[in-house]
């Protein structure tokens, strides 16, 4: 399957509008009345960057996992969702100081060829779970989103095609076009009462989850939080497969420093990475409540 590159006028006009708006927003705030105003930078920002020792420790933990060949199984048998992080861009990141993207310096865009290669593998295995075009990024910043949605719907017609947005760029016309492209579910995180009122008026023939967003201070401090001795089963890394903006397969969305990288789509296909077996081995431990990694021992989530 190939990605259709035919240009439609309204989509490419939207591309220019979105990019212009994004550049403008990066320089000057254009929204107000956030639900939570405590947006100061964390006190010790140096702790938020993974050190060489941190990465070495994570690599040693990964190397200790016993890998078994899994050629005979459906590599997606445990997977409910594949999340593809299209970039490290979000128009609210400069205000949401507890979001990992607020610490980004360089722009990172996931190559389209990696997105398509992932969707092709999902097509090969008749994937029927959820395909999401976000992790921390704002999907509507990316003008390629329409084509990705179209391709995902064509490749996996029985899948739920989904993304989460802050809704800044969204209106009824754009929402209608997204549904026409193949979007089947939408989540909107709303950051102000005025925006909630505006976005609640959007009506679509698909499921819309409208959520008032509170800027929680939970992610940056995870690596320094106490050991919890949590035994709750977790479905990472196979319940939700995370494709990062760098084309890597990450343990979990909460590992925002990307210490635990399980494969690189710049060098291998998703099928090859999954068939190596380390993701299945890790999943086997975590799904039984054996939180074997340092980050997992500090986490009380169950993906």
Short mmCIF file of N, CA, C and O in Angstrom, two decimals, residues 158-240:
data_model
loop_
_atom_site.label_atom_id
_atom_site.label_comp_id
_atom_site.label_asym_id
_atom_site.label_seq_id
_atom_site.Cartn_x
_atom_site.Cartn_y
_atom_site.Cartn_z
N UNK A 158 -11.22 -2.12 10.49
CA UNK A 158 -11.94 -2.51 11.70
C UNK A 158 -11.35 -1.88 12.96
O UNK A 158 -11.82 -2.16 14.07
N UNK A 159 -10.32 -1.07 12.80
CA UNK A 159 -9.69 -0.41 13.94
C UNK A 159 -10.41 0.87 14.32
O UNK A 159 -11.12 1.47 13.50
N UNK A 160 -10.21 1.30 15.56
CA UNK A 160 -10.66 2.61 16.00
C UNK A 160 -9.54 3.61 15.69
O UNK A 160 -8.42 3.46 16.19
N UNK A 161 -9.83 4.60 14.86
CA UNK A 161 -8.84 5.61 14.49
C UNK A 161 -9.09 6.82 15.39
O UNK A 161 -10.17 7.41 15.38
N UNK A 162 -8.07 7.24 16.12
CA UNK A 162 -8.28 8.08 17.30
C UNK A 162 -7.14 9.05 17.50
O UNK A 162 -6.00 8.79 17.12
N UNK A 163 -7.43 10.20 18.10
CA UNK A 163 -6.37 11.03 18.66
C UNK A 163 -6.96 11.95 19.72
O UNK A 163 -8.16 12.17 19.80
N UNK A 164 -6.06 12.46 20.55
CA UNK A 164 -6.43 13.42 21.59
C UNK A 164 -5.85 14.77 21.23
O UNK A 164 -4.71 14.87 20.78
N UNK A 165 -6.63 15.83 21.42
CA UNK A 165 -6.22 17.18 21.05
C UNK A 165 -6.61 18.15 22.16
O UNK A 165 -7.53 17.89 22.94
N UNK A 166 -5.91 19.29 22.22
CA UNK A 166 -6.33 20.33 23.15
C UNK A 166 -7.45 21.18 22.55
O UNK A 166 -7.99 22.05 23.23
N UNK A 167 -7.79 20.95 21.28
CA UNK A 167 -8.94 21.58 20.67
C UNK A 167 -8.73 23.00 20.18
O UNK A 167 -9.66 23.61 19.64
N UNK A 168 -7.52 23.53 20.32
CA UNK A 168 -7.30 24.93 19.94
C UNK A 168 -7.63 25.18 18.48
O UNK A 168 -8.22 26.20 18.13
N UNK A 169 -7.26 24.27 17.59
CA UNK A 169 -7.47 24.46 16.16
C UNK A 169 -8.80 23.91 15.67
O UNK A 169 -9.13 24.01 14.50
N UNK A 170 -9.56 23.30 16.55
CA UNK A 170 -10.72 22.52 16.13
C UNK A 170 -11.98 23.37 16.02
O UNK A 170 -12.27 24.18 16.90
N UNK A 171 -12.71 23.19 14.93
CA UNK A 171 -14.06 23.73 14.82
C UNK A 171 -14.91 22.70 14.09
O UNK A 171 -14.44 21.61 13.76
N UNK A 172 -16.17 23.02 13.86
CA UNK A 172 -17.09 22.04 13.28
C UNK A 172 -16.65 21.59 11.89
O UNK A 172 -16.68 20.40 11.56
N UNK A 173 -16.21 22.54 11.05
CA UNK A 173 -15.81 22.19 9.69
C UNK A 173 -14.62 21.24 9.67
O UNK A 173 -14.60 20.24 8.94
N UNK A 174 -13.62 21.55 10.48
CA UNK A 174 -12.44 20.70 10.54
C UNK A 174 -12.79 19.34 11.11
O UNK A 174 -12.31 18.30 10.61
N UNK A 175 -13.62 19.32 12.13
CA UNK A 175 -14.03 18.05 12.73
C UNK A 175 -14.77 17.18 11.71
O UNK A 175 -14.55 15.97 11.63
N UNK A 176 -15.64 17.80 10.91
CA UNK A 176 -16.36 17.05 9.87
C UNK A 176 -15.39 16.43 8.87
O UNK A 176 -15.56 15.28 8.45
N UNK A 177 -14.37 17.17 8.49
CA UNK A 177 -13.40 16.66 7.51
C UNK A 177 -12.58 15.51 8.10
O UNK A 177 -12.23 14.56 7.38
N UNK A 178 -12.26 15.59 9.38
CA UNK A 178 -11.52 14.50 10.03
C UNK A 178 -12.34 13.21 10.00
O UNK A 178 -11.80 12.13 9.76
N UNK A 179 -13.63 13.33 10.25
CA UNK A 179 -14.49 12.15 10.21
C UNK A 179 -14.58 11.60 8.79
O UNK A 179 -14.54 10.39 8.57
N UNK A 180 -14.67 12.50 7.80
CA UNK A 180 -14.71 12.06 6.41
C UNK A 180 -13.43 11.31 6.02
O UNK A 180 -13.47 10.38 5.21
N UNK A 181 -12.32 11.69 6.62
CA UNK A 181 -11.04 11.02 6.34
C UNK A 181 -10.96 9.64 6.99
O UNK A 181 -10.15 8.81 6.56
N UNK A 182 -11.76 9.42 8.03
CA UNK A 182 -11.73 8.10 8.66
C UNK A 182 -11.63 8.11 10.17
O UNK A 182 -11.56 7.04 10.79
N UNK A 183 -11.59 9.28 10.80
CA UNK A 183 -11.53 9.34 12.26
C UNK A 183 -12.78 8.72 12.86
O UNK A 183 -13.90 9.01 12.42
N UNK A 184 -12.60 7.85 13.87
CA UNK A 184 -13.76 7.18 14.46
C UNK A 184 -13.94 7.48 15.95
O UNK A 184 -14.92 7.05 16.55
N UNK A 185 -12.98 8.18 16.55
CA UNK A 185 -13.12 8.58 17.95
C UNK A 185 -12.22 9.78 18.22
O UNK A 185 -11.13 9.89 17.64
N UNK A 186 -12.66 10.68 19.10
CA UNK A 186 -11.92 11.90 19.36
C UNK A 186 -11.97 12.23 20.85
O UNK A 186 -13.03 12.16 21.49
N UNK A 187 -10.81 12.58 21.40
CA UNK A 187 -10.73 13.04 22.78
C UNK A 187 -10.23 14.48 22.77
O UNK A 187 -9.26 14.81 22.09
N UNK A 188 -10.92 15.35 23.52
CA UNK A 188 -10.54 16.76 23.58
C UNK A 188 -10.27 17.13 25.03
O UNK A 188 -11.14 17.01 25.90
N UNK A 189 -9.04 17.56 25.31
CA UNK A 189 -8.68 18.08 26.63
C UNK A 189 -8.89 19.59 26.61
O UNK A 189 -8.21 20.30 25.86
N UNK A 190 -9.79 20.07 27.43
CA UNK A 190 -10.18 21.48 27.37
C UNK A 190 -9.54 22.24 28.53
O UNK A 190 -9.62 21.82 29.68
N UNK A 191 -8.94 23.39 28.22
CA UNK A 191 -8.15 24.11 29.21
C UNK A 191 -8.80 25.38 29.74
O UNK A 191 -8.21 26.07 30.57
N UNK A 192 -9.97 25.74 29.29
CA UNK A 192 -10.63 26.93 29.84
C UNK A 192 -12.13 26.79 29.71
O UNK A 192 -12.63 26.09 28.82
N UNK A 193 -12.89 27.45 30.58
CA UNK A 193 -14.35 27.39 30.49
C UNK A 193 -14.88 27.89 29.15
O UNK A 193 -15.84 27.34 28.61
N UNK A 194 -14.24 28.92 28.63
CA UNK A 194 -14.69 29.47 27.34
C UNK A 194 -14.49 28.45 26.22
O UNK A 194 -15.35 28.27 25.35
N UNK A 195 -13.35 27.76 26.26
CA UNK A 195 -13.08 26.73 25.25
C UNK A 195 -14.03 25.54 25.44
O UNK A 195 -14.47 24.94 24.45
N UNK A 196 -14.35 25.21 26.67
CA UNK A 196 -15.28 24.11 26.91
C UNK A 196 -16.64 24.41 26.29
O UNK A 196 -17.27 23.56 25.64
N UNK A 197 -17.09 25.64 26.46
CA UNK A 197 -18.38 26.05 25.89
C UNK A 197 -18.34 25.97 24.37
O UNK A 197 -19.29 25.49 23.73
N UNK A 198 -17.24 26.44 23.78
CA UNK A 198 -17.12 26.43 22.32
C UNK A 198 -17.06 25.01 21.77
O UNK A 198 -17.79 24.65 20.84
N UNK A 199 -16.22 24.18 22.36
CA UNK A 199 -15.98 22.84 21.82
C UNK A 199 -17.15 21.89 22.09
O UNK A 199 -17.35 20.93 21.34
N UNK A 200 -17.92 22.16 23.12
CA UNK A 200 -19.07 21.30 23.42
C UNK A 200 -20.15 21.44 22.36
O UNK A 200 -21.07 20.59 22.29
N UNK A 201 -20.07 22.45 21.53
CA UNK A 201 -21.06 22.65 20.47
C UNK A 201 -20.75 21.83 19.22
O UNK A 201 -21.59 21.72 18.32
N UNK A 202 -19.55 21.25 19.14
CA UNK A 202 -19.19 20.43 17.99
C UNK A 202 -19.93 19.10 18.07
O UNK A 202 -19.88 18.40 19.08
N UNK A 203 -20.62 18.76 17.01
CA UNK A 203 -21.40 17.52 16.96
C UNK A 203 -20.89 16.64 15.82
O UNK A 203 -20.74 17.10 14.69
N UNK A 204 -20.64 15.37 16.15
CA UNK A 204 -20.14 14.43 15.16
C UNK A 204 -20.82 13.07 15.33
O UNK A 204 -21.27 12.74 16.43
N UNK A 205 -20.83 12.27 14.27
CA UNK A 205 -21.44 10.94 14.36
C UNK A 205 -20.47 9.89 14.91
O UNK A 205 -20.59 8.71 14.60
N UNK A 206 -19.52 10.33 15.70
CA UNK A 206 -18.55 9.43 16.33
C UNK A 206 -18.47 9.78 17.81
O UNK A 206 -19.00 10.81 18.24
N UNK A 207 -17.80 8.95 18.58
CA UNK A 207 -17.66 9.21 20.00
C UNK A 207 -16.70 10.38 20.23
O UNK A 207 -15.59 10.42 19.70
N UNK A 208 -17.12 11.36 21.04
CA UNK A 208 -16.29 12.50 21.44
C UNK A 208 -16.20 12.50 22.96
O UNK A 208 -17.23 12.52 23.64
N UNK A 209 -14.99 12.47 23.49
CA UNK A 209 -14.77 12.59 24.93
C UNK A 209 -14.24 13.98 25.22
O UNK A 209 -13.12 14.32 24.83
N UNK A 210 -15.03 14.80 25.89
CA UNK A 210 -14.66 16.17 26.21
C UNK A 210 -14.30 16.23 27.69
O UNK A 210 -15.13 15.96 28.55
N UNK A 211 -13.04 16.56 27.98
CA UNK A 211 -12.55 16.48 29.36
C UNK A 211 -11.94 17.80 29.79
O UNK A 211 -11.08 18.36 29.11
N UNK A 212 -12.39 18.31 30.93
CA UNK A 212 -11.78 19.49 31.51
C UNK A 212 -10.41 19.12 32.04
O UNK A 212 -10.28 18.25 32.89
N UNK A 213 -9.39 19.77 31.54
CA UNK A 213 -8.02 19.39 31.84
C UNK A 213 -7.49 20.14 33.04
O UNK A 213 -7.62 21.36 33.15
N UNK A 214 -6.89 19.40 33.97
CA UNK A 214 -6.17 19.99 35.09
C UNK A 214 -4.70 19.63 34.92
O UNK A 214 -4.36 18.49 34.65
N UNK A 215 -3.84 20.61 35.03
CA UNK A 215 -2.43 20.39 34.76
C UNK A 215 -1.76 19.72 35.95
O UNK A 215 -1.34 20.37 36.90
N UNK A 216 -1.71 18.42 35.90
CA UNK A 216 -1.20 17.65 37.04
C UNK A 216 0.33 17.62 37.08
O UNK A 216 0.99 17.53 36.05
N UNK A 217 0.86 17.67 38.26
CA UNK A 217 2.31 17.63 38.45
C UNK A 217 2.70 16.20 38.82
O UNK A 217 2.99 15.89 39.96
N UNK A 218 2.63 15.28 37.83
CA UNK A 218 2.90 13.88 38.14
C UNK A 218 4.02 13.28 37.31
O UNK A 218 4.74 12.41 37.77
N UNK A 219 4.20 13.73 36.09
CA UNK A 219 5.12 13.04 35.20
C UNK A 219 6.59 13.38 35.47
O UNK A 219 7.41 12.47 35.61
N UNK A 220 6.98 14.65 35.55
CA UNK A 220 8.42 14.93 35.72
C UNK A 220 9.04 14.29 36.95
O UNK A 220 10.21 13.90 36.93
N UNK A 221 8.27 14.18 38.04
CA UNK A 221 8.84 13.69 39.28
C UNK A 221 8.86 12.17 39.40
O UNK A 221 9.35 11.63 40.38
N UNK A 222 8.34 11.47 38.42
CA UNK A 222 8.22 10.02 38.52
C UNK A 222 9.56 9.34 38.78
O UNK A 222 9.66 8.43 39.60
N UNK A 223 10.62 9.78 38.10
CA UNK A 223 11.92 9.13 38.22
C UNK A 223 12.55 9.31 39.60
O UNK A 223 13.43 8.54 39.98
N UNK A 224 12.09 10.32 40.35
CA UNK A 224 12.64 10.54 41.68
C UNK A 224 11.66 10.15 42.79
O UNK A 224 11.94 10.32 43.98
N UNK A 225 10.49 9.63 42.43
CA UNK A 225 9.49 9.29 43.44
C UNK A 225 9.90 8.02 44.21
O UNK A 225 10.74 7.25 43.74
N UNK A 226 9.31 7.78 45.37
CA UNK A 226 9.69 6.61 46.19
C UNK A 226 9.29 5.28 45.54
O UNK A 226 8.38 5.22 44.72
N UNK A 227 9.98 4.23 45.94
CA UNK A 227 9.60 2.87 45.54
C UNK A 227 8.26 2.53 46.21
O UNK A 227 8.10 2.75 47.42
N UNK A 228 7.33 2.00 45.45
CA UNK A 228 5.97 1.80 45.96
C UNK A 228 5.66 0.35 46.34
O UNK A 228 4.66 0.10 46.99
N UNK A 229 6.48 -0.59 45.87
CA UNK A 229 6.19 -2.00 46.07
C UNK A 229 4.82 -2.38 45.51
O UNK A 229 4.09 -3.21 46.06
N UNK A 230 4.47 -1.74 44.39
CA UNK A 230 3.20 -2.00 43.73
C UNK A 230 3.23 -3.36 43.04
O UNK A 230 4.21 -3.73 42.41
N UNK A 231 2.16 -4.12 43.20
CA UNK A 231 2.07 -5.46 42.61
C UNK A 231 0.93 -5.57 41.59
O UNK A 231 0.64 -6.66 41.11
N UNK A 232 0.31 -4.45 41.28
CA UNK A 232 -0.80 -4.47 40.33
C UNK A 232 -0.31 -4.84 38.94
O UNK A 232 0.68 -4.27 38.46
N UNK A 233 -0.95 -5.78 38.27
CA UNK A 233 -0.54 -6.14 36.90
C UNK A 233 -0.62 -4.94 35.95
O UNK A 233 -1.50 -4.09 36.09
N UNK A 234 0.31 -4.88 35.02
CA UNK A 234 0.35 -3.82 34.01
C UNK A 234 0.54 -4.46 32.64
O UNK A 234 1.27 -5.45 32.51
N UNK A 235 -0.09 -3.91 31.63
CA UNK A 235 -0.04 -4.49 30.29
C UNK A 235 1.05 -3.88 29.40
O UNK A 235 1.14 -4.20 28.21
N UNK A 236 1.88 -2.99 29.94
CA UNK A 236 3.00 -2.46 29.16
C UNK A 236 4.01 -3.59 28.91
O UNK A 236 4.14 -4.49 29.73
N UNK A 237 4.73 -3.55 27.81
CA UNK A 237 4.69 -2.58 26.72
C UNK A 237 3.83 -3.01 25.54
O UNK A 237 3.85 -2.35 24.49
N UNK A 238 3.08 -4.11 25.68
CA UNK A 238 2.31 -4.62 24.54
C UNK A 238 0.86 -4.19 24.54
O UNK A 238 0.24 -4.12 23.48
N UNK A 239 0.28 -3.93 25.71
CA UNK A 239 -1.10 -3.49 25.74
C UNK A 239 -1.26 -2.23 24.90
O UNK A 239 -2.20 -2.10 24.12
N UNK A 240 -0.32 -1.31 25.07
CA UNK A 240 -0.22 -0.13 24.22
C UNK A 240 1.22 -0.05 23.71
O UNK A 240 2.15 0.11 24.49
#
